[in-house]
Each structure stands twice: as structure tokens, then as C-alpha cells.
C-alpha positions as a Python dict, from the first residue, in 0.01 Angstrom:
ca = {
    (1, 'X'): (0, 0, 0),
    (2, 'X'): (-291, -93, 228),
    (3, 'X'): (-319, -459, 323),
    (4, 'X'): (-444, -710, 577),
    (5, 'X'): (-223, -965, 751),
    (6, 'X'): (-312, -1239, 1003),
    (7, 'X'): (-114, -1435, 1261),
    (8, 'X'): (-226, -1699, 1511),
    (9, 'X'): (-112, -1833, 1845),
    (10, 'X'): (-214, -2137, 2052),
    (11, 'X'): (-231, -2203, 2425),
    (12, 'X'): (-6, -2442, 2611),
    (13, 'X'): (-297, -2688, 2622),
    (14, 'X'): (-313, -2719, 2243),
    (15, 'X'): (-218, -3083, 2166),
    (16, 'X'): (86, -2987, 1957),
    (17, 'X'): (209, -2758, 2233),
    (18, 'X'): (159, -3029, 2494),
    (19, 'X'): (408, -3233, 2290),
    (20, 'X'): (650, -2942, 2247),
    (21, 'X'): (646, -2871, 2620),
    (22, 'X'): (715, -3232, 2717),
    (23, 'X'): (1001, -3248, 2464),
    (24, 'X'): (1163, -2929, 2594),
    (25, 'X'): (1116, -3043, 2954),
    (26, 'X'): (1304, -3364, 2876),
    (27, 'X'): (1576, -3164, 2699),
    (28, 'X'): (1621, -2939, 3002),
    (29, 'X'): (1640, -3241, 3232),
    (30, 'X'): (1925, -3383, 3023),
    (31, 'X'): (2113, -3051, 3004),
    (32, 'X'): (2085, -3002, 3381),
    (33, 'X'): (2298, -3315, 3430),
    (34, 'X'): (2512, -3307, 3114),
    (35, 'X'): (2547, -2977, 2928),
    (36, 'X'): (2690, -3162, 2626),
    (37, 'X'): (2382, -3380, 2584),
    (38, 'X'): (2271, -3437, 2227),
    (39, 'X'): (1895, -3463, 2228),
    (40, 'X'): (1644, -3494, 1947),
    (41, 'X'): (1318, -3560, 2131),
    (42, 'X'): (984, -3605, 1957),
    (43, 'X'): (650, -3650, 2130),
    (44, 'X'): (304, -3742, 2011),
    (45, 'X'): (-12, -3758, 2217),
    (46, 'X'): (-372, -3867, 2165),
    (47, 'X'): (-666, -3981, 2376),
    (48, 'X'): (-517, -4143, 2686),
    (49, 'X'): (-172, -4177, 2531),
    (50, 'X'): (165, -3999, 2524),
    (51, 'X'): (456, -4143, 2323),
    (52, 'X'): (811, -4009, 2365),
    (53, 'X'): (1050, -4085, 2079),
    (54, 'X'): (1389, -3964, 1965),
    (55, 'X'): (1763, -4008, 1959),
    (56, 'X'): (1971, -3926, 2266),
    (57, 'X'): (2345, -3909, 2328),
    (58, 'X'): (2410, -3808, 2688),
    (59, 'X'): (2624, -3898, 2989),
    (60, 'X'): (2317, -3860, 3210),
    (61, 'X'): (2258, -4186, 3396),
    (62, 'X'): (1880, -4162, 3400),
    (63, 'X'): (1611, -3934, 3263),
    (64, 'X'): (1275, -4009, 3423),
    (65, 'X'): (1066, -3969, 3109),
    (66, 'X'): (751, -4097, 3279),
    (67, 'X'): (769, -3843, 3563),
    (68, 'X'): (867, -3551, 3340),
    (69, 'X'): (584, -3620, 3097),
    (70, 'X'): (322, -3658, 3369),
    (71, 'X'): (441, -3355, 3565),
    (72, 'X'): (432, -3144, 3248),
    (73, 'X'): (83, -3259, 3155),
    (74, 'X'): (-31, -3176, 3509),
    (75, 'X'): (131, -2831, 3495),
    (76, 'X'): (-52, -2753, 3170),
    (77, 'X'): (-384, -2837, 3336),
    (78, 'X'): (-489, -3180, 3215),
    (79, 'X'): (-592, -3308, 3557),
    (80, 'X'): (-945, -3431, 3487),
    (81, 'X'): (-998, -3781, 3340),
    (82, 'X'): (-1328, -3670, 3186),
    (83, 'X'): (-1129, -3459, 2939),
    (84, 'X'): (-1001, -3780, 2777),
    (85, 'X'): (-639, -3700, 2863),
    (86, 'X'): (-494, -3646, 3209),
    (87, 'X'): (-160, -3685, 3380),
    (88, 'X'): (-261, -3970, 3611),
    (89, 'X'): (-430, -4211, 3373),
    (90, 'X'): (-265, -4155, 3033),
    (91, 'X'): (-19, -4418, 2914),
    (92, 'X'): (336, -4287, 2865),
    (93, 'X'): (549, -4491, 2625),
    (94, 'X'): (927, -4440, 2615),
    (95, 'X'): (1070, -4516, 2268),
    (96, 'X'): (1409, -4338, 2291),
    (97, 'X'): (1716, -4465, 2102),
    (98, 'X'): (2080, -4358, 2079),
    (99, 'X'): (2181, -4087, 1834),
    (100, 'X'): (2313, -4205, 1499),
    (101, 'X'): (2697, -4220, 1499),
    (102, 'X'): (2692, -4071, 1148),
    (103, 'X'): (2543, -3749, 1287),
    (104, 'X'): (2780, -3749, 1585),
    (105, 'X'): (3085, -3766, 1356),
    (106, 'X'): (2995, -3439, 1183),
    (107, 'X'): (2902, -3259, 1502),
    (108, 'X'): (3219, -3357, 1690),
    (109, 'X'): (3465, -3351, 1398),
    (110, 'X'): (3369, -3097, 1136),
    (111, 'X'): (3465, -3078, 770),
    (112, 'X'): (3709, -2800, 860),
    (113, 'X'): (3871, -3006, 1138),
    (114, 'X'): (3915, -3306, 911),
    (115, 'X'): (4084, -3098, 644),
    (116, 'X'): (4346, -2932, 865),
    (117, 'X'): (4575, -3027, 1151),
    (118, 'X'): (4538, -2688, 1319),
    (119, 'X'): (4200, -2521, 1343),
    (120, 'X'): (4024, -2278, 1576),
    (121, 'X'): (3824, -2457, 1849),
    (122, 'X'): (3503, -2309, 1706),
    (123, 'X'): (3582, -2476, 1372),
    (124, 'X'): (3582, -2823, 1525),
    (125, 'X'): (3206, -2849, 1584),
    (126, 'X'): (3002, -2894, 1268),
    (127, 'X'): (2637, -2814, 1217),
    (128, 'X'): (2408, -3096, 1333),
    (129, 'X'): (2189, -3066, 1026),
    (130, 'X'): (2167, -2897, 689),
    (131, 'X'): (1912, -2633, 606),
    (132, 'X'): (1817, -2266, 591),
    (133, 'X'): (1736, -2064, 900),
    (134, 'X'): (1575, -1720, 913),
    (135, 'X'): (1590, -1428, 1153),
    (136, 'X'): (1381, -1112, 1156),
    (137, 'X'): (1326, -787, 1342),
    (138, 'X'): (1096, -493, 1275),
    (139, 'X'): (1017, -163, 1444),
    (140, 'X'): (641, -239, 1445),
    (141, 'X'): (648, -312, 1820),
    (142, 'X'): (865, -248, 2125),
    (143, 'X'): (971, -613, 2106),
    (144, 'X'): (1091, -552, 1747),
    (145, 'X'): (846, -823, 1641),
    (146, 'X'): (557, -817, 1389),
    (147, 'X'): (247, -681, 1560),
    (148, 'X'): (-1, -953, 1450),
    (149, 'X'): (191, -1234, 1624),
    (150, 'X'): (254, -1017, 1932),
    (151, 'X'): (-121, -954, 1970),
    (152, 'X'): (-209, -1318, 1904),
    (153, 'X'): (30, -1430, 2179),
    (154, 'X'): (-120, -1175, 2419),
    (155, 'X'): (-463, -1328, 2359),
    (156, 'X'): (-355, -1686, 2426),
    (157, 'X'): (-154, -1584, 2732),
    (158, 'X'): (-465, -1408, 2862),
    (159, 'X'): (-677, -1716, 2793),
    (160, 'X'): (-443, -1930, 2999),
    (161, 'X'): (-419, -1672, 3278),
    (162, 'X'): (-797, -1647, 3303),
    (163, 'X'): (-824, -2027, 3319),
    (164, 'X'): (-548, -2088, 3573),
    (165, 'X'): (-665, -1806, 3802),
    (166, 'X'): (-1023, -1943, 3786),
    (167, 'X'): (-1145, -1602, 3677),
    (168, 'X'): (-1306, -1787, 3385),
    (169, 'X'): (-1343, -2124, 3555),
    (170, 'X'): (-1530, -2273, 3262),
    (171, 'X'): (-1223, -2264, 3037),
    (172, 'X'): (-1024, -2578, 2961),
    (173, 'X'): (-657, -2601, 2850),
    (174, 'X'): (-692, -2608, 2470),
    (175, 'X'): (-734, -2285, 2275),
    (176, 'X'): (-608, -2064, 1997),
    (177, 'X'): (-638, -1707, 1875),
    (178, 'X'): (-585, -1519, 1550),
    (179, 'X'): (-560, -1149, 1471),
    (180, 'X'): (-615, -992, 1129),
    (181, 'X'): (-441, -654, 1129),
    (182, 'X'): (-495, -360, 896),
    (183, 'X'): (-189, -183, 752),
    (184, 'X'): (-177, 157, 584),
    (185, 'X'): (144, 275, 417),
    (186, 'X'): (324, -19, 577),
    (187, 'X'): (220, 66, 935),
    (188, 'X'): (-39, -119, 1151),
    (189, 'X'): (-344, 98, 1214),
    (190, 'X'): (-605, -132, 1366),
    (191, 'X'): (-757, -475, 1399),
    (192, 'X'): (-1002, -599, 1138),
    (193, 'X'): (-1087, -934, 1301),
    (194, 'X'): (-1014, -1119, 1624),
    (195, 'X'): (-1079, -1494, 1639),
    (196, 'X'): (-1066, -1681, 1970),
    (197, 'X'): (-1142, -2051, 2000),
    (198, 'X'): (-1138, -2173, 2359),
    (199, 'X'): (-1215, -2516, 2501),
    (200, 'X'): (-1479, -2493, 2771),
    (201, 'X'): (-1698, -2689, 3011),
    (202, 'X'): (-2012, -2846, 2875),
    (203, 'X'): (-2235, -2653, 3113),
    (204, 'X'): (-2133, -2293, 3032),
    (205, 'X'): (-2378, -2087, 2829),
    (206, 'X'): (-2275, -1928, 2501),
    (207, 'X'): (-2343, -1580, 2642),
    (208, 'X'): (-2131, -1633, 2954),
    (209, 'X'): (-1851, -1772, 2741),
    (210, 'X'): (-1854, -1487, 2491),
    (211, 'X'): (-1891, -1214, 2751),
    (212, 'X'): (-1614, -1359, 2966),
    (213, 'X'): (-1365, -1394, 2681),
    (214, 'X'): (-1450, -1051, 2544),
    (215, 'X'): (-1398, -874, 2875),
    (216, 'X'): (-1120, -1080, 3037),
    (217, 'X'): (-917, -1178, 2732),
    (218, 'X'): (-972, -961, 2425),
    (219, 'X'): (-1018, -620, 2587),
    (220, 'X'): (-722, -679, 2820),
    (221, 'X'): (-494, -783, 2535),
    (222, 'X'): (-566, -526, 2264),
    (223, 'X'): (-610, -152, 2312),
    (224, 'X'): (-950, 7, 2269),
    (225, 'X'): (-829, 222, 1981),
    (226, 'X'): (-697, -78, 1790),
    (227, 'X'): (-1018, -276, 1853),
    (228, 'X'): (-1252, -3, 1734),
    (229, 'X'): (-1483, -144, 1468),
    (230, 'X'): (-1322, -489, 1477),
    (231, 'X'): (-1516, -806, 1404),
    (232, 'X'): (-1494, -1041, 1703),
    (233, 'X'): (-1546, -1414, 1652),
    (234, 'X'): (-1551, -1639, 1960),
    (235, 'X'): (-1580, -2015, 1904),
    (236, 'X'): (-1716, -1973, 1551),
    (237, 'X'): (-1830, -2339, 1535),
    (238, 'X'): (-2057, -2275, 1832),
    (239, 'X'): (-1912, -2518, 2088),
    (240, 'X'): (-1564, -2643, 2180),
    (241, 'X'): (-1607, -2900, 2459),
    (242, 'X'): (-1391, -3183, 2327),
    (243, 'X'): (-1036, -3059, 2288),
    (244, 'X'): (-672, -3121, 2365),
    (245, 'X'): (-520, -3458, 2275),
    (246, 'X'): (-864, -3618, 2306),
    (247, 'X'): (-992, -3400, 2025),
    (248, 'X'): (-686, -3390, 1800),
    (249, 'X'): (-360, -3584, 1795),
    (250, 'X'): (-62, -3371, 1893),
    (251, 'X'): (287, -3391, 1745),
    (252, 'X'): (609, -3204, 1826),
    (253, 'X'): (712, -2932, 1583),
    (254, 'X'): (383, -2859, 1406),
    (255, 'X'): (353, -2500, 1525),
    (256, 'X'): (665, -2356, 1362),
    (257, 'X'): (488, -2041, 1239),
    (258, 'X'): (333, -1978, 1582),
    (259, 'X'): (681, -2028, 1730),
    (260, 'X'): (849, -1771, 1506),
    (261, 'X'): (712, -1462, 1331),
    (262, 'X'): (351, -1554, 1257),
    (263, 'X'): (413, -1601, 887),
    (264, 'X'): (551, -1251, 833),
    (265, 'X'): (868, -1394, 674),
    (266, 'X'): (990, -1715, 511),
    (267, 'X'): (1062, -2023, 721),
    (268, 'X'): (1326, -2288, 657),
    (269, 'X'): (1098, -2568, 783),
    (270, 'X'): (1294, -2686, 1086),
    (271, 'X'): (1113, -2705, 1420),
    (272, 'X'): (1266, -2609, 1755),
    (273, 'X'): (1131, -2800, 2054),
    (274, 'X'): (1316, -3105, 2183),
    (275, 'X'): (1643, -3022, 2005),
    (276, 'X'): (1976, -2939, 2168),
    (277, 'X'): (2183, -2648, 2023),
    (278, 'X'): (2391, -2869, 1794),
    (279, 'X'): (2076, -2874, 1581),
    (280, 'X'): (2120, -2548, 1394),
    (281, 'X'): (1757, -2531, 1286),
    (282, 'X'): (1702, -2424, 1647),
    (283, 'X'): (2024, -2256, 1759),
    (284, 'X'): (2097, -2068, 1435),
    (285, 'X'): (1738, -1943, 1418),
    (286, 'X'): (1785, -1798, 1766),
    (287, 'X'): (2115, -1642, 1664),
    (288, 'X'): (1970, -1500, 1343),
    (289, 'X'): (1700, -1330, 1551),
    (290, 'X'): (1971, -1192, 1782),
    (291, 'X'): (2163, -1049, 1486),
    (292, 'X'): (1857, -891, 1326),
    (293, 'X'): (1735, -739, 1651),
    (294, 'X'): (2071, -578, 1725),
    (295, 'X'): (2109, -446, 1371),
    (296, 'X'): (1760, -291, 1370),
    (297, 'X'): (1804, -151, 1722),
    (298, 'X'): (2134, 5, 1606),
    (299, 'X'): (1939, 204, 1349),
    (300, 'X'): (2088, 49, 1035),
    (301, 'X'): (1737, -24, 901),
    (302, 'X'): (1372, -36, 1009),
    (303, 'X'): (1331, -408, 949),
    (304, 'X'): (1564, -686, 851),
    (305, 'X'): (1538, -1041, 722),
    (306, 'X'): (1843, -1265, 753),
    (307, 'X'): (1885, -1609, 597),
    (308, 'X'): (2175, -1838, 691),
    (309, 'X'): (2244, -2172, 524),
    (310, 'X'): (2434, -2468, 673),
    (311, 'X'): (2569, -2802, 554),
    (312, 'X'): (2563, -3089, 805),
    (313, 'X'): (2907, -3149, 952),
    (314, 'X'): (3044, -2811, 838),
    (315, 'X'): (3116, -2539, 1093),
    (316, 'X'): (3097, -2231, 876),
    (317, 'X'): (2771, -2143, 702),
    (318, 'X'): (2750, -2189, 329),
    (319, 'X'): (2552, -1866, 276),
    (320, 'X'): (2430, -1543, 434),
    (321, 'X'): (2159, -1323, 284),
    (322, 'X'): (1995, -1003, 411),
    (323, 'X'): (1696, -797, 301),
    (324, 'X'): (1609, -468, 469),
    (325, 'X'): (1307, -414, 242),
    (326, 'X'): (1447, -89, 113),
    (327, 'X'): (1496, 61, 461),
    (328, 'X'): (1876, 25, 467),
    (329, 'X'): (2191, -43, 268),
    (330, 'X'): (2189, -423, 238),
    (331, 'X'): (2547, -449, 116),
    (332, 'X'): (2685, -249, 409),
    (333, 'X'): (2460, -430, 656),
    (334, 'X'): (2585, -767, 535),
    (335, 'X'): (2946, -650, 565),
    (336, 'X'): (2886, -543, 926),
    (337, 'X'): (2715, -873, 1009),
    (338, 'X'): (3008, -1069, 866),
    (339, 'X'): (3251, -865, 1073),
    (340, 'X'): (3064, -857, 1405),
    (341, 'X'): (2881, -1189, 1432),
    (342, 'X'): (3013, -1548, 1431),
    (343, 'X'): (2769, -1804, 1293),
    (344, 'X'): (2976, -2115, 1368),
    (345, 'X'): (2759, -2345, 1587),
    (346, 'X'): (3008, -2361, 1875),
    (347, 'X'): (3055, -1983, 1870),
    (348, 'X'): (2688, -1893, 1872),
    (349, 'X'): (2618, -2159, 2134),
    (350, 'X'): (2877, -2002, 2365),
    (351, 'X'): (2756, -1649, 2293),
    (352, 'X'): (2394, -1726, 2379),
    (353, 'X'): (2460, -1982, 2654),
    (354, 'X'): (2259, -2245, 2470),
    (355, 'X'): (2393, -2540, 2668),
    (356, 'X'): (2198, -2420, 2971),
    (357, 'X'): (1855, -2569, 3054),
    (358, 'X'): (1653, -2272, 2928),
    (359, 'X'): (1423, -2438, 2680),
    (360, 'X'): (1102, -2484, 2878),
    (361, 'X'): (1087, -2104, 2889),
    (362, 'X'): (1078, -2090, 2511),
    (363, 'X'): (804, -2341, 2430),
    (364, 'X'): (483, -2146, 2470),
    (365, 'X'): (370, -1811, 2326),
    (366, 'X'): (659, -1776, 2084),
    (367, 'X'): (1034, -1830, 2095),
    (368, 'X'): (1098, -1464, 2011),
    (369, 'X'): (1004, -1137, 2177),
    (370, 'X'): (1047, -1255, 2539),
    (371, 'X'): (1285, -1004, 2703),
    (372, 'X'): (1461, -1250, 2935),
    (373, 'X'): (1590, -1484, 2664),
    (374, 'X'): (1956, -1454, 2556),
    (375, 'X'): (1885, -1392, 2188),
    (376, 'X'): (1660, -1098, 2275),
    (377, 'X'): (1942, -900, 2438),
    (378, 'X'): (2072, -580, 2274),
    (379, 'X'): (2431, -617, 2386),
    (380, 'X'): (2585, -582, 2038),
    (381, 'X'): (2416, -257, 1934),
    (382, 'X'): (2715, -33, 2003),
    (383, 'X'): (2953, -269, 1825),
    (384, 'X'): (2724, -279, 1521),
    (385, 'X'): (2711, 102, 1516),
    (386, 'X'): (3086, 131, 1541),
    (387, 'X'): (3143, -103, 1245),
    (388, 'X'): (2884, 57, 1017),
}
């Protein structure tokens, strides 16, 4: 069946992503000094203001929240006070508290551990939250990701590259992009519409802006064949001078669809940034992606959705569900997954090395599809094949 499907991405200067990046930078700082840190960091920012909130449980003597926040804001590119938000002059408020002992009990002493005198070490750590997490992989792209979100991320990466290199020196940090893709018989065949909204200097002309983004961003991100006949919309409102936290309040965790699969599949609702791996809405989502990618790469199906459900304080998941959309044998795939992969939080954390300070690398342009991240590795393909 022919259809259209859209996905969007945002730049690192988008106000919500500013908050995500600060939160993950603080998380990495804690993990660098104490790999067992329990961090749930939330950030909000607005005109001239950045507020860091959350619950921390760490042996780290001191986390310099002020310096981390300002350095991160500077790195993103908010260095000009006339933008209404910059790293030197914004107020940074630290409102961090200790983690609730009720949560810590379940994480450190799971339901399984409390019900038996002798349990496997992986059974001792319970999930840090309840909820449903989803993983996905598809053969649409080399990354085994849906093509609309891959193209949208390419556009926002290109926007940032053109700004930071001064090739398009009129660009400012905030921006977003969306791609509407045409599908025929389930396969992507071309772009219907590209939308790019980019913050810019007040002095740049509309023509210079549109020409620059068309040539240096859109044409470099999407192939000529895929762009043929596409509608291109650049700053559809006409102007985008006021942006970033001065134009819209930012909050951690509001870009969960940008962070994952661009809306191609269901989402459990849990955000990622600022959370240590005991929070399964982050770590289990990463592991579910790892499982799906290895299963699809092993040739068991062409695309795969995996849902895993957890109860807070319980080590073993309460449910696993798969859907290969008719491209594989779901019952056999689920049996292989149960045999090969271990979804207990401590097990998946060890497997993916999630206690390492790797989270700043995940924040921008999607948490999935980046080849250097642990959950993107195809090191279980042969094992999956052998068990099928």
C-alpha cells in the first residue's frame, strides 16, 4: 500500500535539547568518578535562566553543576548575550536532592533477592522504574533504522555543521527539520516534502537564507534522486530570529520521538537523558534496540518490533512481545530472544557497558543508528543464527 510518513529532528541548540545535553553532561561527570552513581537529572531553561533539578545518589564528593552547565551551553553555541541566553550571563540554579530511599531499596534489593536466600547476582538488582520499553530495527537503511528519521537527523547535523564551520555564518543554534517520505509497496521511493526551520541573524536576507540552506544543508543530506520533485519549505513562517531558550522554554525529555524512531513505532513514554542505567526506560530501550538489530541483521526477519515490560524493584521483565510485521516467524523469534538475550537490568548493563560515561554522545541527533554506540554492535548475530 502506498503511503506517506514524516519524522522530525532538532538541532543541539533547540531549547529541549539544550536541557538534555546539560543533563547527560552532569550524568557523565558523576559516572566518571563513581560508576555506581544513581542519577535522575532534569533541566529546564528559559530566557537568561537554567535550572538543574533531580535526585542523586552518588559517592562523588562534588559535581560542579555550574561549570558543567555553562560549558555545555558554550559548546552548543550560545555565546552571544543578544540572543537572550548565553553561557556567561544566564543564571544557573542548582536544585538537586538525594534519591528517594524507597527507589533505592528496589534497585539494590530486588523482589527476587528478597524472596530467596540464594540468587544469581544479576537477580539482585531490580528495575529502577516500571513501564514498557520498545526496540526496533528495519532494513530500510544501512543503519537498520527507519529512513525518515535518518534523513531528518542528517539535515539537522548539516545545519549545525554549516553554523559551526561559519559556512553559513548567519545561522544561530536553534533549528529543526522534518522529512515526509513516500512509500510504495512498503519501500521508500522518494521525498514528498522537506521542512527546515533555522534560527538566523536579523540581517540576513530571505534569499541568502533559503539558497544557503538549500545548497549546504538539504542537497548535501538527501540524494538528488530522492529529492526529485520534492516540495522544499524553509522557515515557513518567514523569519526565525528569536529562538533557543529565549524563544521557547526548554525541558529535559520532551523530544522522545526525535530520540528514538521518529514515530515509526509505539513509545512507552519514558525519556532518556539525565538517567543512569538503573532507570530501565533508558537502559532497556537501548537493549531492546540491540536485540532487534541483531535479530534483523541475522536474517530472521526484515523488521522487528520488541516490547519489554518491567515492574519497579523486580529484576526479570514481566513481559516480552515481538512483531515482525509478517516478515518472520514471531513465535520462533521470541524463543530465540528468550534463549540468547538477558533482560535483567544488571545483565544488560554489563553487556552494554552502561556504567561508563558515554551519555553525552547519545543526546543529539538520535540515540539509535550511531555506529560507535554499544547497542548498535552486531556481535550477537552468529549466536542468534545458531539458535534459530
